[in-house]
Coordinates of N, CA and C in Angstrom, one line a residue:
Chain A
X1 N 0.8 -1.2 0.0 CA 0.0 0.0 0.0 C 0.9 1.2 0.0
X2 N 0.7 2.1 -1.0 CA 1.6 3.3 -1.1 C 1.0 4.3 -0.2
X3 N 1.8 5.0 0.5 CA 1.3 5.9 1.6 C 2.1 7.2 1.6
X4 N 1.4 8.2 2.1 CA 1.9 9.5 2.4 C 1.6 9.8 3.8
X5 N 2.5 10.1 4.6 CA 2.3 10.4 6.0 C 2.6 11.8 6.4
X6 N 1.8 12.4 7.2 CA 2.0 13.7 7.8 C 1.6 13.7 9.2
X7 N 2.2 14.5 10.0 CA 1.8 14.8 11.4 C 0.5 15.6 11.3
X8 N -0.5 15.1 12.0 CA -1.8 15.7 11.9 C -1.9 17.1 12.6
X9 N -0.9 17.3 13.6 CA -1.0 18.6 14.3 C -2.0 18.5 15.4
X10 N -2.5 19.7 15.8 CA -2.2 21.0 15.2 C -0.8 21.5 15.6
X11 N -0.3 22.2 14.6 CA 1.0 22.9 14.7 C 0.7 24.3 15.0
X12 N 1.1 24.8 16.1 CA 0.8 26.2 16.5 C 2.1 27.0 16.6
X13 N 2.1 28.1 15.8 CA 3.2 29.0 15.8 C 2.8 30.4 16.0
X14 N 3.6 31.3 16.6 CA 3.3 32.7 16.7 C 3.4 33.4 15.4
X15 N 2.7 34.5 15.2 CA 2.8 35.3 14.0 C 4.3 35.8 13.8
X16 N 4.7 35.6 12.5 CA 6.1 36.0 12.2 C 7.1 34.9 12.3
X17 N 6.8 33.8 12.9 CA 7.7 32.7 13.1 C 7.7 31.8 11.8
X18 N 8.6 30.9 11.8 CA 8.7 29.9 10.7 C 7.9 28.7 11.1
X19 N 7.1 28.3 10.2 CA 6.3 27.0 10.3 C 7.0 26.0 9.5
X20 N 7.2 24.8 10.1 CA 7.8 23.7 9.3 C 6.9 22.5 9.3
X21 N 6.6 22.1 8.1 CA 5.6 21.0 7.9 C 6.4 19.8 7.2
X22 N 6.1 18.6 7.6 CA 6.9 17.5 7.1 C 6.0 16.4 6.5
X23 N 6.6 15.6 5.6 CA 5.8 14.6 4.9 C 6.8 13.5 4.5
X24 N 6.4 12.3 4.7 CA 7.2 11.1 4.2 C 6.3 10.3 3.3
X25 N 6.9 9.6 2.3 CA 6.2 8.8 1.4 C 6.8 7.5 1.2
X26 N 6.1 6.5 0.7 CA 6.6 5.2 0.6 C 7.1 4.7 -0.8
X27 N 6.5 5.4 -1.8 CA 6.8 4.9 -3.2 C 8.1 5.5 -3.7
X28 N 9.2 4.7 -3.8 CA 10.5 5.3 -4.2 C 10.5 5.7 -5.7
X29 N 9.5 5.3 -6.4 CA 9.4 5.7 -7.8 C 8.7 7.1 -8.0
X30 N 8.2 7.7 -7.0 CA 7.5 9.0 -7.1 C 8.5 10.1 -7.6
X31 N 7.9 10.9 -8.5 CA 8.8 11.9 -9.2 C 8.2 13.3 -8.9
X32 N 7.0 13.4 -8.5 CA 6.4 14.8 -8.4 C 5.7 14.9 -7.0
X33 N 6.0 16.1 -6.4 CA 5.6 16.3 -5.0 C 4.9 17.6 -4.9
X34 N 3.8 17.7 -4.2 CA 3.0 18.9 -4.1 C 2.6 19.2 -2.7
X35 N 2.5 20.5 -2.4 CA 1.9 21.0 -1.2 C 0.6 21.8 -1.6
X36 N -0.5 21.4 -0.9 CA -1.7 22.1 -1.1 C -2.1 22.7 0.2
X37 N -2.8 23.8 0.2 CA -3.4 24.5 1.3 C -4.9 24.3 1.2
X38 N -5.5 24.0 2.3 CA -7.0 23.8 2.3 C -7.6 24.5 3.6
X39 N -8.4 25.5 3.3 CA -9.2 26.1 4.4 C -10.4 25.2 4.6
X40 N -10.9 25.3 5.8 CA -12.0 24.4 6.2 C -13.2 24.6 5.3
X41 N -13.7 23.5 4.7 CA -14.8 23.5 3.8 C -14.5 23.9 2.4
X42 N -13.3 24.3 2.1 CA -12.9 24.8 0.8 C -12.1 23.8 0.0
X43 N -11.8 24.0 -1.2 CA -11.1 23.1 -2.0 C -9.6 23.3 -1.8
X44 N -8.8 22.2 -2.0 CA -7.3 22.3 -1.9 C -6.8 23.3 -3.0
X45 N -5.8 24.1 -2.6 CA -5.2 25.1 -3.5 C -3.7 24.8 -3.6
X46 N -3.2 24.6 -4.8 CA -1.8 24.3 -4.9 C -0.9 25.5 -4.6
X47 N 0.1 25.2 -3.7 CA 0.9 26.3 -3.3 C 2.4 26.0 -3.7
X48 N 2.8 24.8 -3.8 CA 4.2 24.5 -4.2 C 4.2 23.1 -4.9
X49 N 5.1 23.0 -5.9 CA 5.4 21.8 -6.5 C 6.9 21.6 -6.5
X50 N 7.4 20.4 -6.4 CA 8.9 20.2 -6.4 C 9.1 18.9 -7.1
X51 N 10.2 18.8 -7.9 CA 10.4 17.6 -8.7 C 11.8 17.0 -8.5
X52 N 12.7 17.8 -8.0 CA 14.1 17.4 -7.9 C 14.6 17.7 -6.5
X53 N 15.6 16.9 -6.1 CA 16.2 17.1 -4.7 C 16.7 18.5 -4.5
X54 N 16.5 18.9 -3.2 CA 17.0 20.3 -2.9 C 15.8 21.2 -2.4
X55 N 16.1 22.4 -2.5 CA 15.1 23.4 -2.1 C 14.5 24.2 -3.3
X56 N 13.3 24.6 -3.1 CA 12.6 25.4 -4.1 C 11.9 26.5 -3.3
X57 N 12.2 27.8 -3.7 CA 11.6 28.9 -2.9 C 10.6 29.6 -3.8
X58 N 9.5 30.0 -3.2 CA 8.5 30.9 -3.9 C 7.9 31.8 -2.8
X59 N 8.4 33.0 -2.8 CA 7.9 34.0 -1.8 C 8.2 33.5 -0.4
X60 N 7.2 33.4 0.5 CA 7.5 33.0 1.8 C 7.6 31.5 2.0
X61 N 7.3 30.8 0.9 CA 7.3 29.3 1.0 C 8.6 28.7 0.4
X62 N 9.1 27.7 1.1 CA 10.2 26.9 0.6 C 9.8 25.4 0.7
X63 N 9.9 24.7 -0.4 CA 9.7 23.3 -0.4 C 11.1 22.6 -0.4
X64 N 11.2 21.5 0.3 CA 12.5 20.8 0.4 C 12.2 19.3 0.1
X65 N 13.0 18.7 -0.8 CA 12.8 17.4 -1.2 C 14.1 16.6 -1.0
X66 N 14.0 15.4 -0.4 CA 15.1 14.5 -0.2 C 14.6 13.1 -0.6
X67 N 14.9 12.7 -1.9 CA 14.4 11.5 -2.4 C 15.0 10.3 -1.7
X68 N 16.3 10.4 -1.3 CA 16.9 9.2 -0.6 C 16.2 8.9 0.7
X69 N 15.8 9.9 1.4 CA 15.1 9.7 2.7 C 13.6 9.7 2.5
X70 N 13.1 9.9 1.3 CA 11.7 9.9 1.0 C 11.0 10.9 1.9
X71 N 11.4 12.1 1.8 CA 11.0 13.1 2.7 C 10.8 14.4 1.9
X72 N 9.7 15.1 2.2 CA 9.5 16.4 1.6 C 8.9 17.3 2.7
X73 N 9.4 18.5 2.7 CA 8.9 19.5 3.7 C 8.5 20.8 3.1
X74 N 7.8 21.6 3.9 CA 7.4 22.9 3.5 C 7.7 23.8 4.7
X75 N 8.4 24.9 4.4 CA 8.7 25.9 5.3 C 7.9 27.2 5.0
X76 N 7.3 27.8 5.9 CA 6.5 29.0 5.7 C 7.2 30.1 6.6
X77 N 7.8 31.0 6.0 CA 8.5 32.1 6.7 C 7.5 33.2 7.0
X78 N 7.8 34.0 8.1 CA 7.0 35.1 8.5 C 5.5 34.7 8.5
X79 N 5.2 33.7 9.2 CA 3.8 33.1 9.2 C 2.8 34.2 9.6
X80 N 1.7 34.2 8.9 CA 0.6 35.1 9.1 C -0.7 34.4 9.6
X81 N -1.5 35.0 10.3 CA -2.8 34.4 10.7 C -3.5 33.8 9.5
X82 N -3.4 34.4 8.3 CA -4.1 33.9 7.1 C -3.5 32.6 6.6
X83 N -2.3 32.2 7.1 CA -1.8 30.9 6.8 C -2.4 29.8 7.6
X84 N -3.2 30.1 8.5 CA -3.9 29.1 9.3 C -4.8 28.3 8.4
X85 N -4.5 27.0 8.3 CA -5.2 26.1 7.4 C -4.7 24.7 7.6
X86 N -5.2 23.8 6.8 CA -4.6 22.4 6.7 C -3.8 22.3 5.5
X87 N -2.6 21.8 5.6 CA -1.6 21.6 4.5 C -1.5 20.2 4.2
X88 N -1.8 19.9 2.9 CA -1.9 18.6 2.4 C -0.6 18.3 1.5
X89 N 0.0 17.2 1.8 CA 1.1 16.7 1.0 C 0.6 15.7 0.0
X90 N 1.0 15.8 -1.3 CA 0.5 14.9 -2.3 C 1.7 14.4 -3.2
X91 N 1.7 13.2 -3.5 CA 2.9 12.5 -4.2 C 2.3 11.7 -5.3
X92 N 2.9 11.8 -6.5 CA 2.4 11.0 -7.6 C 2.9 9.6 -7.5
X93 N 2.1 8.6 -8.0 CA 2.5 7.2 -8.0 C 2.3 6.7 -9.4
X94 N 3.1 5.7 -9.7 CA 2.9 5.0 -11.0 C 1.7 4.1 -11.0
X95 N 0.7 4.4 -11.7 CA -0.5 3.6 -11.7 C -1.0 3.4 -13.1
X96 N -0.2 2.9 -14.0 CA -0.6 2.8 -15.4 C -0.9 4.1 -16.0
X97 N -2.1 4.3 -16.5 CA -2.5 5.5 -17.2 C -3.0 6.6 -16.2
X98 N -3.2 6.2 -14.9 CA -3.8 7.1 -13.9 C -2.7 8.0 -13.4
X99 N -2.9 9.3 -13.7 CA -1.9 10.3 -13.1 C -2.3 10.5 -11.7
X100 N -2.1 9.5 -10.9 CA -2.7 9.5 -9.6 C -1.8 10.2 -8.6
X101 N -2.4 10.9 -7.7 CA -1.7 11.4 -6.5 C -2.2 10.7 -5.3
X102 N -1.3 10.4 -4.4 CA -1.6 9.9 -3.1 C -1.5 11.0 -2.1
X103 N -2.5 11.1 -1.3 CA -2.6 12.3 -0.4 C -2.3 11.9 1.0
X104 N -1.6 12.8 1.7 CA -1.6 12.7 3.2 C -2.9 13.2 3.8
X105 N -3.0 13.0 5.1 CA -4.3 13.4 5.7 C -4.2 14.9 6.1
X106 N -3.0 15.5 6.0 CA -2.9 16.9 6.3 C -2.4 17.2 7.6
X107 N -1.7 18.4 7.7 CA -1.3 19.0 9.0 C -2.0 20.3 9.2
X108 N -2.7 20.4 10.3 CA -3.4 21.6 10.7 C -2.4 22.6 11.3
X109 N -2.4 23.8 10.7 CA -1.5 24.9 11.2 C -2.3 26.0 11.7
X110 N -1.9 26.4 12.9 CA -2.6 27.6 13.5 C -1.5 28.7 13.8
X111 N -1.7 29.8 13.2 CA -0.8 31.0 13.4 C -1.4 31.9 14.4
X112 N -0.8 32.1 15.5 CA -1.5 33.0 16.5 C -1.0 34.4 16.5
X113 N -1.9 35.4 16.4 CA -1.5 36.8 16.4 C -0.8 37.2 17.7
Chain V
X1 N -10.8 33.3 -17.2 CA -10.1 32.8 -16.0 C -10.1 31.3 -16.0
X2 N -8.9 30.6 -15.8 CA -8.9 29.2 -15.8 C -9.5 28.7 -14.5
X3 N -10.5 27.7 -14.7 CA -11.2 27.3 -13.5 C -11.9 25.9 -13.8
X4 N -12.2 25.3 -12.6 CA -13.0 24.1 -12.6 C -14.3 24.5 -11.8
X5 N -15.4 24.2 -12.4 CA -16.7 24.5 -11.8 C -17.4 23.3 -11.4
X6 N -18.2 23.3 -10.4 CA -19.0 22.2 -9.9 C -20.4 22.7 -9.6
X7 N -21.4 21.9 -9.8 CA -22.7 22.2 -9.4 C -23.5 21.0 -9.1
X8 N -24.4 21.0 -8.0 CA -24.5 22.1 -7.1 C -23.4 22.2 -6.1
X9 N -23.4 23.2 -5.3 CA -22.4 23.3 -4.3 C -22.8 22.6 -3.0
X10 N -24.1 22.6 -2.8 CA -24.7 22.0 -1.6 C -25.9 21.2 -2.1
X11 N -26.1 20.0 -1.5 CA -27.2 19.2 -1.9 C -27.6 18.3 -0.7
X12 N -28.9 18.3 -0.4 CA -29.4 17.4 0.6 C -30.5 16.6 -0.2
X13 N -30.4 15.3 -0.1 CA -31.3 14.4 -0.8 C -31.6 13.2 0.1
X14 N -32.5 12.4 -0.4 CA -32.9 11.2 0.3 C -32.4 9.9 -0.3
X15 N -32.3 8.9 0.4 CA -31.8 7.6 0.0 C -32.5 7.1 -1.3
X16 N -31.8 6.8 -2.3 CA -32.3 6.2 -3.5 C -32.7 7.1 -4.6
X17 N -32.7 8.4 -4.4 CA -33.0 9.4 -5.4 C -31.8 9.8 -6.2
X18 N -31.8 9.4 -7.5 CA -30.7 9.6 -8.4 C -30.3 11.0 -8.5
X19 N -29.0 11.3 -8.5 CA -28.5 12.7 -8.6 C -27.3 12.7 -9.4
X20 N -27.0 13.9 -10.0 CA -25.8 14.1 -10.8 C -25.2 15.4 -10.3
X21 N -23.9 15.3 -10.1 CA -23.0 16.5 -9.8 C -22.2 16.8 -11.1
X22 N -22.4 18.0 -11.5 CA -21.7 18.4 -12.8 C -20.3 18.9 -12.5
X23 N -19.4 18.8 -13.4 CA -18.0 19.3 -13.3 C -17.6 19.8 -14.7
X24 N -17.1 21.0 -14.8 CA -16.6 21.5 -16.1 C -15.3 22.3 -15.9
X25 N -14.4 22.1 -16.9 CA -13.1 22.8 -16.8 C -12.9 23.5 -18.2
X26 N -12.3 24.7 -18.1 CA -12.1 25.5 -19.3 C -10.6 25.6 -19.7
X27 N -9.8 24.6 -19.2 CA -8.3 24.6 -19.5 C -7.9 23.6 -20.5
X28 N -8.9 23.0 -21.2 CA -8.6 22.0 -22.2 C -7.7 20.8 -21.7
X29 N -7.9 20.5 -20.4 CA -7.2 19.4 -19.8 C -7.8 18.1 -20.2
X30 N -6.9 17.1 -20.5 CA -7.4 15.8 -20.8 C -7.8 14.9 -19.6
X31 N -7.0 15.1 -18.5 CA -7.2 14.2 -17.4 C -8.1 14.9 -16.3
X32 N -9.2 14.2 -15.9 CA -10.0 14.7 -14.9 C -10.3 13.6 -13.9
X33 N -10.6 14.0 -12.6 CA -10.9 13.0 -11.6 C -11.9 13.5 -10.6
X34 N -12.5 12.6 -9.9 CA -13.4 12.9 -8.8 C -12.9 12.3 -7.5
X35 N -13.0 13.1 -6.5 CA -12.5 12.7 -5.1 C -13.7 12.9 -4.2
X36 N -13.6 12.1 -3.1 CA -14.5 12.4 -1.9 C -13.5 12.6 -0.7
X37 N -13.9 13.5 0.2 CA -13.1 13.8 1.3 C -13.9 13.6 2.6
X38 N -13.4 12.8 3.4 CA -14.1 12.5 4.7 C -13.1 12.6 5.8
X39 N -13.6 13.1 7.0 CA -12.7 13.3 8.2 C -12.0 12.0 8.5
X40 N -10.7 12.1 8.7 CA -9.9 11.0 9.1 C -9.5 10.1 7.9
X41 N -10.1 10.3 6.8 CA -9.8 9.4 5.6 C -9.1 10.2 4.5
X42 N -9.2 11.5 4.5 CA -8.5 12.3 3.5 C -9.2 12.3 2.2
X43 N -8.4 12.6 1.1 CA -8.9 12.6 -0.2 C -8.8 11.3 -0.8
X44 N -9.9 10.7 -1.3 CA -9.8 9.4 -2.0 C -10.4 9.5 -3.4
X45 N -9.7 9.0 -4.4 CA -10.2 9.1 -5.7 C -11.3 8.1 -6.0
X46 N -12.3 8.6 -6.7 CA -13.5 7.8 -7.0 C -13.4 7.2 -8.4
X47 N -13.2 8.1 -9.4 CA -13.1 7.8 -10.8 C -12.1 8.8 -11.4
X48 N -11.6 8.4 -12.5 CA -10.8 9.3 -13.3 C -11.0 9.1 -14.8
X49 N -10.6 10.1 -15.6 CA -10.8 10.0 -17.0 C -9.5 10.5 -17.7
X50 N -9.0 9.7 -18.6 CA -7.8 10.1 -19.3 C -8.1 11.0 -20.5
X51 N -9.3 10.9 -21.0 CA -9.7 11.7 -22.2 C -11.2 11.3 -22.5
X52 N -11.7 11.9 -23.6 CA -13.1 11.7 -23.9 C -13.3 10.2 -24.1
X53 N -14.4 9.7 -23.5 CA -14.8 8.3 -23.6 C -13.9 7.3 -22.9
X54 N -12.9 7.8 -22.2 CA -12.0 6.9 -21.5 C -12.1 7.2 -20.0
X55 N -12.7 6.3 -19.2 CA -12.8 6.5 -17.8 C -12.4 5.2 -17.1
X56 N -12.1 5.3 -15.8 CA -11.7 4.1 -15.1 C -11.9 4.4 -13.6
X57 N -11.9 3.2 -12.9 CA -12.2 3.3 -11.4 C -11.0 3.8 -10.7
X58 N -11.2 4.6 -9.6 CA -10.2 4.9 -8.7 C -10.2 4.0 -7.5
X59 N -10.0 4.5 -6.3 CA -9.9 3.7 -5.1 C -11.3 3.3 -4.5
X60 N -12.3 4.2 -4.7 CA -13.6 4.0 -4.0 C -14.7 4.2 -5.0
X61 N -14.8 3.4 -6.1 CA -15.8 3.6 -7.1 C -17.2 3.1 -6.8
X62 N -17.4 2.3 -5.8 CA -18.7 1.6 -5.6 C -19.8 2.6 -5.3
X63 N -20.9 2.5 -6.1 CA -22.0 3.4 -5.9 C -22.0 4.6 -6.8
X64 N -21.0 4.7 -7.6 CA -20.8 5.9 -8.4 C -20.7 5.5 -9.9
X65 N -21.1 6.4 -10.8 CA -20.8 6.3 -12.2 C -20.3 7.6 -12.7
X66 N -19.6 7.6 -13.8 CA -19.2 8.8 -14.5 C -19.3 8.7 -16.0
X67 N -19.2 9.8 -16.7 CA -19.2 9.8 -18.1 C -18.3 10.9 -18.6
X68 N -17.8 10.7 -19.8 CA -16.9 11.8 -20.4 C -17.2 11.9 -21.9
X69 N -18.3 12.5 -22.2 CA -18.7 12.7 -23.6 C -18.0 13.9 -24.2
X70 N -17.6 14.8 -23.5 CA -16.9 16.0 -24.0 C -15.7 16.2 -23.1
X71 N -14.7 16.9 -23.7 CA -13.5 17.0 -22.9 C -13.6 17.9 -21.7
X72 N -14.5 18.9 -21.8 CA -14.6 19.8 -20.7 C -15.5 19.3 -19.5
X73 N -16.3 18.4 -19.7 CA -17.3 17.9 -18.7 C -17.1 16.5 -18.2
X74 N -17.3 16.4 -16.9 CA -17.0 15.1 -16.3 C -18.0 14.9 -15.1
X75 N -19.3 14.6 -15.4 CA -20.3 14.5 -14.4 C -20.1 13.2 -13.5
X76 N -20.5 13.4 -12.2 CA -20.5 12.2 -11.3 C -22.0 11.9 -11.0
X77 N -22.3 10.6 -11.2 CA -23.7 10.2 -11.1 C -23.8 9.2 -9.9
X78 N -24.8 9.5 -9.0 CA -25.1 8.5 -8.0 C -26.5 8.0 -8.3
X79 N -26.6 6.8 -8.7 CA -27.9 6.3 -9.2 C -28.8 6.0 -8.0
X80 N -28.3 5.5 -6.9 CA -29.1 5.2 -5.8 C -28.4 5.6 -4.5
X81 N -28.3 6.9 -4.2 CA -27.5 7.4 -3.1 C -27.9 6.7 -1.8
X82 N -26.9 6.5 -0.9 CA -27.1 6.0 0.4 C -26.4 6.9 1.4
X83 N -26.8 6.8 2.7 CA -26.2 7.7 3.7 C -24.7 7.7 3.8
X84 N -24.0 6.5 3.4 CA -22.6 6.5 3.5 C -21.9 7.2 2.4
X85 N -22.7 7.8 1.5 CA -22.1 8.6 0.4 C -22.2 10.1 0.8
X86 N -22.7 10.4 2.0 CA -22.6 11.8 2.5 C -21.1 12.1 2.7
X87 N -20.7 13.2 2.0 CA -19.3 13.6 1.9 C -19.2 14.9 1.2
X88 N -17.9 15.3 1.2 CA -17.5 16.5 0.4 C -16.8 16.0 -0.8
X89 N -17.4 16.4 -2.0 CA -16.9 15.9 -3.3 C -16.1 17.0 -4.0
X90 N -15.0 16.6 -4.6 CA -14.2 17.5 -5.4 C -13.9 16.9 -6.8
X91 N -14.1 17.8 -7.8 CA -13.7 17.4 -9.1 C -12.3 18.1 -9.3
X92 N -11.4 17.5 -10.1 CA -10.1 18.0 -10.4 C -9.7 17.8 -11.8
X93 N -9.0 18.7 -12.4 CA -8.4 18.4 -13.7 C -6.9 18.7 -13.7
X94 N -6.3 18.0 -14.7 CA -4.8 18.0 -14.7 C -4.4 18.2 -16.2
X95 N -3.4 19.1 -16.4 CA -2.9 19.3 -17.7 C -1.7 18.3 -18.0
X96 N -0.7 18.9 -18.6 CA 0.5 18.0 -19.0 C 1.3 17.6 -17.8
X97 N 1.3 18.3 -16.8 CA 2.0 17.9 -15.5 C 1.0 17.1 -14.7
X98 N 1.5 16.8 -13.5 CA 0.6 16.1 -12.5 C -0.1 17.0 -11.6
X99 N 0.1 18.3 -11.8 CA -0.6 19.3 -10.9 C -2.1 19.2 -11.1
X100 N -2.8 19.1 -10.0 CA -4.3 19.0 -10.1 C -4.9 20.3 -9.6
X101 N -5.9 20.7 -10.4 CA -6.7 21.9 -10.1 C -8.1 21.5 -9.7
X102 N -8.5 22.0 -8.6 CA -9.8 21.5 -8.0 C -10.9 22.5 -8.2
X103 N -12.1 21.9 -8.3 CA -13.3 22.7 -8.3 C -13.6 23.1 -6.8
X104 N -14.7 23.9 -6.6 CA -15.0 24.4 -5.3 C -15.6 23.4 -4.3
X105 N -16.0 22.3 -4.8 CA -16.5 21.3 -3.9 C -18.0 21.2 -3.9
X106 N -18.6 20.0 -3.6 CA -20.0 19.8 -3.5 C -20.2 19.1 -2.2
X107 N -20.9 19.7 -1.3 CA -21.2 19.1 0.0 C -22.6 18.3 -0.1
X108 N -22.5 17.0 -0.1 CA -23.7 16.2 -0.3 C -24.1 15.5 1.0
X109 N -25.4 15.6 1.4 CA -25.9 14.9 2.5 C -27.0 14.0 2.0
X110 N -27.0 12.8 2.4 CA -28.0 11.8 2.0 C -28.7 11.3 3.3
X111 N -30.0 11.5 3.4 CA -30.7 11.1 4.6 C -31.5 9.9 4.4

């Protein structure tokens, strides 16, 4: 069973701090990794994608990928109350013609003013 | 504006009454899929479609049907809804990469 695991949280950080979210995956053949943000009752919104080892920065967000350790993380710098949401990690798996993503259950982040 | 739309957004129905949730995308994406999201179970794929007239089961297809007669539309059909199909449903479409773009969701309650 191919899996993606995340700490469910809640992760609580003060405003302005760095929030660090982690994700591990089981399929060594995975090539594409995504972080989505989901507010309660809303649809997931893509915030970062990463395909190769190392860091990828986009504004306040940095995604980090280590394929050897099967680990992907998301750092949010200068956290804002509006960042309070559930963050979903998604990883592609080889499933024939299905461009399938396996999803973690999400980490709940609370940024306190 | 590039988007995925779903209708209705909210639906309360009774057991056994057939319903259809529509999904449409304007990005000319070939790949579309349906998910349901339940507390503690996360996002689970119901059905997917690689292109027009090409559909296949995902992880939880029981009780659902889909069709793909046009590239932009991918409706989800519940022919005889049951209370265990009460959930939040998302349609998603994917272009040449594996990035998935989601519709706004449909909250379905079956009593």
